[in-house]
Coordinates of C-alpha atoms and ligand atoms in Angstrom, one line a residue:
M144 CA -15.4 67.4 -11.5
N145 CA -15.3 71.2 -11.0
V146 CA -12.9 72.2 -8.2
I147 CA -12.6 75.6 -6.6
V148 CA -9.7 76.5 -4.4
M149 CA -10.2 79.0 -1.6
K150 CA -7.4 80.1 0.6
F151 CA -7.9 82.0 3.8
G152 CA -5.0 83.8 5.5
G153 CA -4.0 84.3 9.2
T154 CA -6.3 87.3 10.0
S155 CA -9.3 85.6 8.3
V156 CA -9.0 82.6 10.7
A157 CA -8.1 84.5 13.8
S158 CA -11.2 83.7 15.9
T159 CA -14.0 81.2 16.3
E160 CA -16.4 83.8 14.8
K161 CA -14.2 84.3 11.8
L162 CA -13.9 80.6 11.2
K163 CA -17.7 80.3 11.3
N164 CA -17.8 83.1 8.8
I165 CA -15.5 81.1 6.5
A166 CA -17.6 78.0 7.0
D167 CA -20.6 80.1 5.6
I168 CA -18.5 81.3 2.6
V169 CA -17.3 77.7 1.9
C170 CA -20.8 76.3 2.2
K171 CA -22.2 78.5 -0.6
E172 CA -19.5 77.2 -2.9
A173 CA -19.7 73.5 -1.8
I174 CA -23.3 73.3 -2.9
K175 CA -22.2 73.8 -6.5
N176 CA -18.6 72.4 -6.6
K177 CA -16.0 70.4 -5.0
V178 CA -13.9 72.7 -2.8
I179 CA -10.3 72.6 -1.5
V180 CA -9.9 75.2 1.3
V181 CA -6.3 76.1 2.1
L182 CA -5.8 77.6 5.5
S183 CA -3.0 79.5 7.3
A184 CA -2.4 79.4 11.1
I185 CA -4.1 82.0 13.3
A186 CA -2.4 85.4 12.7
G187 CA 0.6 85.8 15.0
E188 CA 0.8 82.1 15.8
T189 CA 3.7 81.3 13.4
N190 CA 5.6 84.3 14.8
K191 CA 5.0 82.9 18.3
L192 CA 6.3 79.5 17.2
Q193 CA 9.3 81.2 15.6
S194 CA 10.1 82.9 18.9
F195 CA 10.1 79.5 20.8
L196 CA 12.6 78.2 18.1
D197 CA 14.8 81.3 18.6
D198 CA 15.3 80.2 22.2
F199 CA 16.7 76.9 21.0
E200 CA 18.7 78.5 18.2
T201 CA 17.5 76.1 15.5
Q202 CA 16.6 77.1 12.0
Y203 CA 16.3 75.5 8.6
S204 CA 16.0 72.2 10.3
A205 CA 13.6 69.3 10.6
E206 CA 12.7 70.5 14.1
S207 CA 12.1 74.1 13.0
D208 CA 9.7 73.1 10.3
L209 CA 7.9 70.6 12.5
V210 CA 7.2 73.4 15.0
L211 CA 6.5 76.2 12.5
T212 CA 3.9 74.2 10.6
S213 CA 2.0 73.2 13.6
G214 CA -0.3 76.3 13.7
E215 CA -2.1 75.2 10.6
Q216 CA -3.1 71.9 12.2
V217 CA -5.3 73.8 14.6
T218 CA -7.2 75.9 12.0
I219 CA -7.9 73.1 9.6
G220 CA -9.3 70.9 12.4
L221 CA -11.6 73.7 13.6
L222 CA -12.9 74.7 10.2
S223 CA -13.6 71.1 9.2
A224 CA -15.6 70.7 12.5
A225 CA -17.5 73.9 11.7
L226 CA -18.3 72.6 8.2
K227 CA -19.5 69.2 9.6
I228 CA -22.0 71.1 11.9
K229 CA -23.4 72.6 8.7
G230 CA -23.9 69.2 7.2
I231 CA -21.0 69.4 4.8
K232 CA -18.9 66.3 4.2
S233 CA -15.4 67.5 4.9
I234 CA -12.0 66.2 5.7
P235 CA -9.0 68.1 7.3
L236 CA -5.6 67.1 5.8
L237 CA -2.0 68.0 6.6
G238 CA 0.4 68.4 3.7
W239 CA 1.9 64.9 4.1
Q240 CA -1.5 63.3 3.9
I241 CA -2.1 64.3 0.3
P242 CA 1.0 64.1 0.0
I243 CA 2.6 67.3 -1.1
I244 CA 6.2 66.2 -1.8
T245 CA 8.9 68.8 -1.5
D246 CA 12.7 69.0 -1.6
D247 CA 14.5 69.0 1.8
N248 CA 15.4 72.7 2.0
H249 CA 13.8 73.3 5.3
E250 CA 11.9 76.7 5.7
K251 CA 12.3 77.3 1.9
A252 CA 11.2 74.0 0.5
K253 CA 10.1 73.7 -3.1
I254 CA 7.1 71.6 -4.2
L255 CA 8.3 68.7 -6.4
Y256 CA 5.0 66.7 -6.8
I257 CA 1.4 66.6 -5.7
D258 CA -0.5 63.3 -5.9
Q259 CA -3.8 64.2 -7.6
K260 CA -5.1 60.6 -7.5
R261 CA -5.4 60.9 -3.7
I262 CA -7.3 64.1 -4.0
I263 CA -9.8 62.5 -6.4
K264 CA -10.1 59.6 -4.0
Y265 CA -10.8 62.0 -1.0
F266 CA -13.5 63.7 -3.1
Q267 CA -15.3 60.4 -3.6
T268 CA -16.5 60.6 0.0
N269 CA -16.1 64.3 0.7
D270 CA -17.3 67.6 -0.7
V271 CA -14.6 69.7 0.9
I272 CA -10.9 69.1 1.6
V273 CA -9.6 71.5 4.3
L274 CA -5.8 71.5 3.6
A275 CA -3.1 72.9 5.8
G276 CA -1.2 75.6 3.9
F277 CA 2.6 76.2 3.9
Q278 CA 3.7 72.6 4.4
G279 CA 4.8 69.4 2.7
I280 CA 6.9 66.4 3.2
S281 CA 10.4 65.7 1.9
L282 CA 11.3 62.5 0.0
D283 CA 12.9 61.2 3.2
G284 CA 9.8 61.7 5.2
K285 CA 10.5 65.0 7.1
I286 CA 7.9 67.7 7.4
T287 CA 9.0 70.8 5.4
S288 CA 7.7 74.4 5.1
L289 CA 7.5 76.6 2.0
G290 CA 8.8 79.8 3.7
R291 CA 6.8 82.4 5.6
G292 CA 3.6 83.4 3.8
G293 CA 3.7 80.1 1.9
S294 CA 0.1 79.1 2.2
D295 CA -0.6 81.2 -1.0
T296 CA 1.8 78.9 -2.8
T297 CA 0.1 75.8 -1.5
A298 CA -3.2 77.1 -2.8
V299 CA -1.8 77.9 -6.3
A300 CA 0.0 74.5 -6.4
I301 CA -3.0 72.5 -5.5
A302 CA -5.2 74.5 -7.9
S303 CA -2.8 73.9 -10.7
S304 CA -2.5 70.2 -10.0
V305 CA -6.3 69.6 -10.1
Q306 CA -6.8 72.2 -12.8
A307 CA -9.2 74.1 -10.6
E308 CA -11.8 76.4 -12.1
R309 CA -10.8 79.2 -9.8
C310 CA -8.2 80.1 -7.1
D311 CA -9.4 82.7 -4.7
I312 CA -7.1 84.2 -2.1
Y313 CA -9.1 85.6 0.8
T314 CA -7.3 88.1 3.0
D315 CA -7.7 91.1 5.3
V316 CA -7.7 93.7 2.4
D317 CA -10.2 93.6 -0.5
G318 CA -7.6 93.4 -3.3
V319 CA -4.2 94.4 -4.4
Y320 CA -3.6 98.1 -4.0
T321 CA -1.3 100.6 -5.7
T322 CA 0.7 100.4 -2.5
D323 CA 0.2 98.9 1.0
P324 CA -3.2 100.4 2.1
N325 CA -2.0 100.1 5.7
I326 CA 0.9 102.6 5.0
D327 CA -0.8 105.0 2.6
Q328 CA -4.5 105.8 2.8
N329 CA -4.4 107.2 -0.7
A330 CA -3.7 103.7 -2.1
K331 CA -6.2 102.6 -4.7
K332 CA -7.5 99.1 -5.4
I333 CA -6.3 97.7 -8.8
S334 CA -9.1 95.7 -10.6
K335 CA -6.9 93.7 -12.9
M336 CA -3.1 93.3 -13.2
S337 CA -0.6 91.1 -15.0
Y338 CA 1.3 88.2 -13.5
E339 CA 4.5 90.1 -14.2
E340 CA 3.5 93.2 -12.2
M341 CA 2.2 91.2 -9.3
L342 CA 5.4 89.1 -9.4
E343 CA 7.5 92.3 -9.1
M344 CA 5.3 93.7 -6.4
A345 CA 5.4 90.5 -4.3
S346 CA 9.1 90.0 -4.7
T347 CA 9.8 93.6 -3.7
G348 CA 7.8 93.3 -0.5
A349 CA 4.0 93.5 -1.1
K350 CA 3.3 90.5 1.1
V351 CA -0.3 90.3 0.0
L352 CA 0.8 87.3 -2.2
H353 CA 3.7 85.0 -1.7
T354 CA 6.1 85.5 -4.6
R355 CA 6.3 81.9 -5.5
S356 CA 2.5 81.6 -5.7
V357 CA 2.5 84.2 -8.4
E358 CA 5.4 82.5 -10.3
L359 CA 3.5 79.3 -10.2
A360 CA 0.2 80.9 -11.3
M361 CA 1.9 82.5 -14.2
K362 CA 3.6 79.2 -15.3
N363 CA 0.2 77.4 -15.2
N364 CA -1.8 80.4 -16.6
L365 CA -4.1 80.2 -13.6
T366 CA -6.2 83.3 -12.9
L367 CA -5.9 84.4 -9.2
Q368 CA -8.4 86.6 -7.4
V369 CA -7.3 88.4 -4.2
L370 CA -10.4 89.4 -2.1
S371 CA -11.6 90.1 1.4
S372 CA -13.0 87.4 3.6
L373 CA -15.3 90.0 5.2
T374 CA -16.9 92.1 2.4
G375 CA -17.4 89.5 -0.3
K376 CA -16.8 92.2 -2.9
T377 CA -15.0 91.4 -6.2
G378 CA -11.3 91.7 -5.6
T379 CA -8.3 92.0 -7.8
F380 CA -7.7 89.6 -10.7
I381 CA -4.2 88.6 -11.6
V382 CA -4.1 87.6 -15.3
D383 CA -2.0 87.1 -18.4
D384 CA -1.0 90.5 -19.7
K385 CA -2.7 89.9 -23.0
Q386 CA -6.0 90.4 -21.1
L387 CA -5.0 93.9 -20.1
I388 CA -6.2 96.6 -22.4
E389 CA -4.3 99.5 -20.9
K390 CA -0.9 99.1 -19.4
E391 CA -0.1 101.6 -16.7
I392 CA 3.4 103.2 -16.7
V393 CA 3.6 102.8 -13.0
S394 CA 1.0 100.6 -11.4
G395 CA 2.3 100.3 -7.9
V396 CA 4.9 101.1 -5.2
S397 CA 6.1 98.5 -2.8
Y398 CA 8.6 98.3 0.1
S399 CA 10.4 95.7 2.0
K400 CA 12.0 95.9 5.4
N401 CA 13.2 92.4 5.2
E402 CA 16.6 93.4 3.8
A403 CA 20.1 93.7 5.1
K404 CA 23.0 95.3 3.3
V405 CA 26.5 93.7 3.1
T406 CA 29.6 95.7 2.1
I407 CA 32.9 94.0 1.5
S408 CA 35.6 96.6 1.0
G409 CA 39.2 96.4 -0.3
I410 CA 38.9 93.2 -2.3
L411 CA 41.3 92.6 -5.2
D412 CA 39.9 93.9 -8.5
K413 CA 40.6 90.8 -10.6
P414 CA 38.5 88.3 -12.5
G415 CA 36.9 85.6 -10.3
I416 CA 36.5 87.5 -7.1
S417 CA 32.7 88.0 -7.4
A418 CA 32.3 84.4 -8.4
K419 CA 34.1 83.4 -5.2
I420 CA 31.8 85.6 -3.0
F421 CA 28.6 84.5 -4.6
S422 CA 29.6 80.8 -4.7
L423 CA 30.0 81.1 -1.0
M424 CA 26.5 82.5 -0.7
T425 CA 25.0 79.8 -2.9
E426 CA 26.8 77.0 -1.0
N427 CA 25.1 78.4 2.2
N428 CA 21.7 78.8 0.5
I429 CA 21.8 82.6 1.0
N430 CA 19.8 84.5 -1.6
V431 CA 21.4 87.7 -2.9
D432 CA 19.3 90.4 -4.3
M433 CA 20.8 93.8 -5.3
I434 CA 24.5 94.0 -6.2
V435 CA 26.7 97.0 -6.7
Q436 CA 30.4 96.9 -7.4
N437 CA 32.8 99.8 -7.6
I438 CA 36.5 100.3 -8.0
S439 CA 38.3 102.1 -5.2
Q440 CA 40.3 105.3 -5.8
D441 CA 43.5 103.4 -6.0
G442 CA 42.3 101.4 -9.1
V443 CA 43.6 98.2 -7.6
S444 CA 41.0 97.2 -5.1
A445 CA 37.2 97.2 -5.3
N446 CA 34.2 97.3 -3.0
I447 CA 31.1 95.2 -3.4
T448 CA 27.8 95.8 -1.8
F449 CA 24.8 93.4 -1.9
T450 CA 21.6 92.8 -0.1
I451 CA 20.4 89.6 1.6
S452 CA 17.3 88.7 3.5
R453 CA 17.4 90.0 7.1
K454 CA 16.9 86.4 8.3
D455 CA 20.3 85.4 6.8
Y456 CA 22.2 88.3 8.5
E457 CA 24.0 86.2 11.2
L458 CA 24.7 83.3 8.8
T459 CA 26.1 85.7 6.1
K460 CA 28.2 87.5 8.7
S461 CA 29.8 84.3 10.0
V462 CA 30.3 82.8 6.5
L463 CA 32.1 86.0 5.3
E464 CA 34.1 86.4 8.5
D465 CA 35.3 82.8 8.2
S466 CA 36.3 83.3 4.5
N467 CA 38.7 86.2 4.8
K468 CA 41.6 83.8 3.9
I469 CA 40.0 83.2 0.5
L470 CA 38.6 86.6 -0.2
E471 CA 41.3 88.7 1.4
Y472 CA 39.2 91.8 2.0
K473 CA 40.1 94.8 4.1
A474 CA 36.8 95.4 5.8
L475 CA 33.3 93.9 6.2
S476 CA 30.2 95.7 7.3
L477 CA 26.6 94.6 7.6
D478 CA 23.6 96.9 8.1
K479 CA 20.1 95.8 9.0
N480 CA 18.7 99.3 9.1
V481 CA 17.8 99.4 5.4
A482 CA 14.6 99.1 3.2
K483 CA 14.0 98.5 -0.4
I484 CA 11.5 100.7 -2.2
S485 CA 10.3 99.7 -5.7
V486 CA 8.1 101.2 -8.4
I487 CA 6.5 98.7 -10.8
G488 CA 4.6 99.0 -14.1
M489 CA 4.3 97.2 -17.4
G490 CA 4.2 100.5 -19.3
M491 CA 7.8 101.2 -18.1
M492 CA 9.1 99.1 -21.0
S493 CA 8.1 101.7 -23.5
Q494 CA 8.4 104.9 -21.5
S495 CA 11.5 106.8 -20.3
G496 CA 11.9 109.1 -17.4
V497 CA 10.5 106.9 -14.7
A498 CA 13.8 106.4 -13.0
E499 CA 14.6 110.1 -13.1
K500 CA 11.3 111.0 -11.5
M501 CA 12.0 108.5 -8.7
F502 CA 15.5 109.7 -8.0
K503 CA 14.4 113.4 -8.1
T504 CA 11.6 112.7 -5.7
L505 CA 13.9 110.9 -3.2
A506 CA 16.5 113.7 -3.5
K507 CA 13.8 116.3 -2.7
H508 CA 13.2 114.6 0.6
E509 CA 16.9 114.2 1.2
I510 CA 16.8 110.5 1.0
N511 CA 20.1 108.9 0.1
I512 CA 20.1 106.0 -2.3
L513 CA 22.4 103.1 -1.2
A514 CA 21.9 100.7 -4.1
I515 CA 19.8 100.5 -7.3
S516 CA 18.5 97.6 -9.3
T517 CA 16.2 97.5 -12.3
S518 CA 14.3 95.1 -14.5
E519 CA 12.2 95.8 -17.6
I520 CA 9.2 96.7 -15.4
K521 CA 10.7 97.7 -12.1
I522 CA 13.2 100.1 -10.4
S523 CA 14.3 99.4 -6.9
V524 CA 16.4 101.5 -4.5
L525 CA 17.8 100.7 -1.2
I526 CA 17.5 103.4 1.5
N527 CA 17.8 103.9 5.2
E528 CA 14.8 102.2 6.8
N529 CA 13.7 105.3 8.8
H530 CA 12.7 106.9 5.5
T531 CA 10.4 104.1 4.3
N532 CA 7.0 105.8 4.9
I533 CA 7.9 109.1 3.4
A534 CA 9.6 107.5 0.4
V535 CA 6.5 105.3 -0.3
K536 CA 4.0 108.1 0.1
S537 CA 6.0 110.7 -2.0
L538 CA 6.5 108.2 -4.8
H539 CA 2.9 107.1 -4.7
D540 CA 2.0 110.8 -5.1
V541 CA 4.5 111.7 -7.8
Y542 CA 3.3 109.0 -10.2
N543 CA -0.3 110.0 -9.6
L544 CA -1.4 106.7 -8.3
Ligands
ADP780 P1 -2.8 86.8 4.9 O1 -2.6 86.5 6.4 O2 -4.2 86.8 4.5 O3 -2.0 85.9 4.1 P2 -0.9 88.9 4.6 O4 -0.7 89.7 5.9 O5 0.1 88.0 4.2 O6 -2.4 88.3 4.7 O7 -1.1 90.0 3.4 C1 -2.1 91.0 3.5 C2 -1.4 92.3 3.8 O8 -0.5 92.7 2.7 C3 -2.3 93.5 4.0 O9 -2.8 93.6 5.3 C4 -1.4 94.7 3.6 O10 -1.0 95.3 4.7 C5 -0.2 94.0 2.9 N1 0.1 94.6 1.6 C6 1.3 95.1 1.3 N2 1.3 95.6 0.1 C7 0.0 95.5 -0.4 C8 -0.6 95.9 -1.6 N3 0.1 96.5 -2.6 N4 -1.9 95.7 -1.7 C9 -2.6 95.1 -0.7 N5 -2.0 94.7 0.5 C10 -0.7 94.9 0.6
LIG781 N1 1.4 80.6 8.8 C1 2.5 80.8 7.9 C2 3.1 82.1 8.1 O1 2.6 82.9 9.0 C3 2.1 80.6 6.5 C4 1.1 81.6 5.9 O2 0.4 82.3 6.7 O3 1.0 81.7 4.7 O4 4.0 82.5 7.5
MG782 MG1 0.1 86.0 3.4

């Protein structure tokens, strides 16, 4: 049985007309293969649901996930109806109906297991399964979500579990670009890139793919294609790096405004203090990204700065304020007005001078660097959010992208 997985994002399902367009695309594929279509909610819908939840101050809960995942129920029902009109045997399914079993970390649940037997059974009487993205069910029977943008991860997980022939991610751009094409008109489409590059781009803010979907594709060696649901043109292939003939030194620039900076000043400079701070973060399920530590002038105390997701701002603030007895710091400050800018490229591993060029370019535009982090194929800096556009454009320019 050949299975093709096709995922359509929020803007691609945003109207009745667009859903009919998707039904046409799916029909062409369903004549030849069994198809699993994974859908997002209508663009903006999950944000609207989030704003209702904000009024009730509930997050990371069974309630918040039940509400957040409800938008997908609408789109899968409508598409399945559109397919039936076209004579296609199709069934709409929510995550729990497969089931897609996850852990119980609400709003950041990880997939533990997918029951393929049930999928095979559904295919005995159907040609197309229309599956709600972004959701699953915990072992104790509660609806969970995989985190915002998580439908990509549903698509890759289901494709891996049925060993799909292809996993195509349809969206509102016709591929992955050297930087966000909605920020810089000079951005160029990349035809092929490695999992590692895409992973760094996604995790540093290029929301075109959910980071975990890339991780999972890499683990399962599943080729992904990102393409437009409107043009039908060949998109960007994300593949194993052995398939890349030429490795760019810098292949892309990404940015994230989803950051907040935390600075704890005047902590004792002694072994174990960082462990205490980051244990607190782990206990509260707060992910920490960049970390900078420096010794104060007096040589006795130290300051530590790190970044967290903006969503965890309030939680982090209250956890740290409540922990001054343990940490004994002099001051705590949090700042939401920051952005992380990253340059990414496989060729960086064998080439020096990339960081220097980045820092010089930012200095030329009088942009102050608040924190730095690096990996083998990425350099990220934290800057004031107001400088995001100019930083992205000037870096895109200076590396000749
Ligand atoms: P979907 O709703 O289809 O999941 P998303 O909004 O999650 O779509 O992702 C697509 C968006 O990602 C594009 O509209 C674009 O603005 C943004 N984006 C950010 N960085 C990049 C990049 N390097 N290449 C392509 N798109 C990018
Ligand atoms: N609808 C969810 C969101 O907006 C999941 C997704 O679109 O991937 O985050
Ligand atoms: Mg998305």
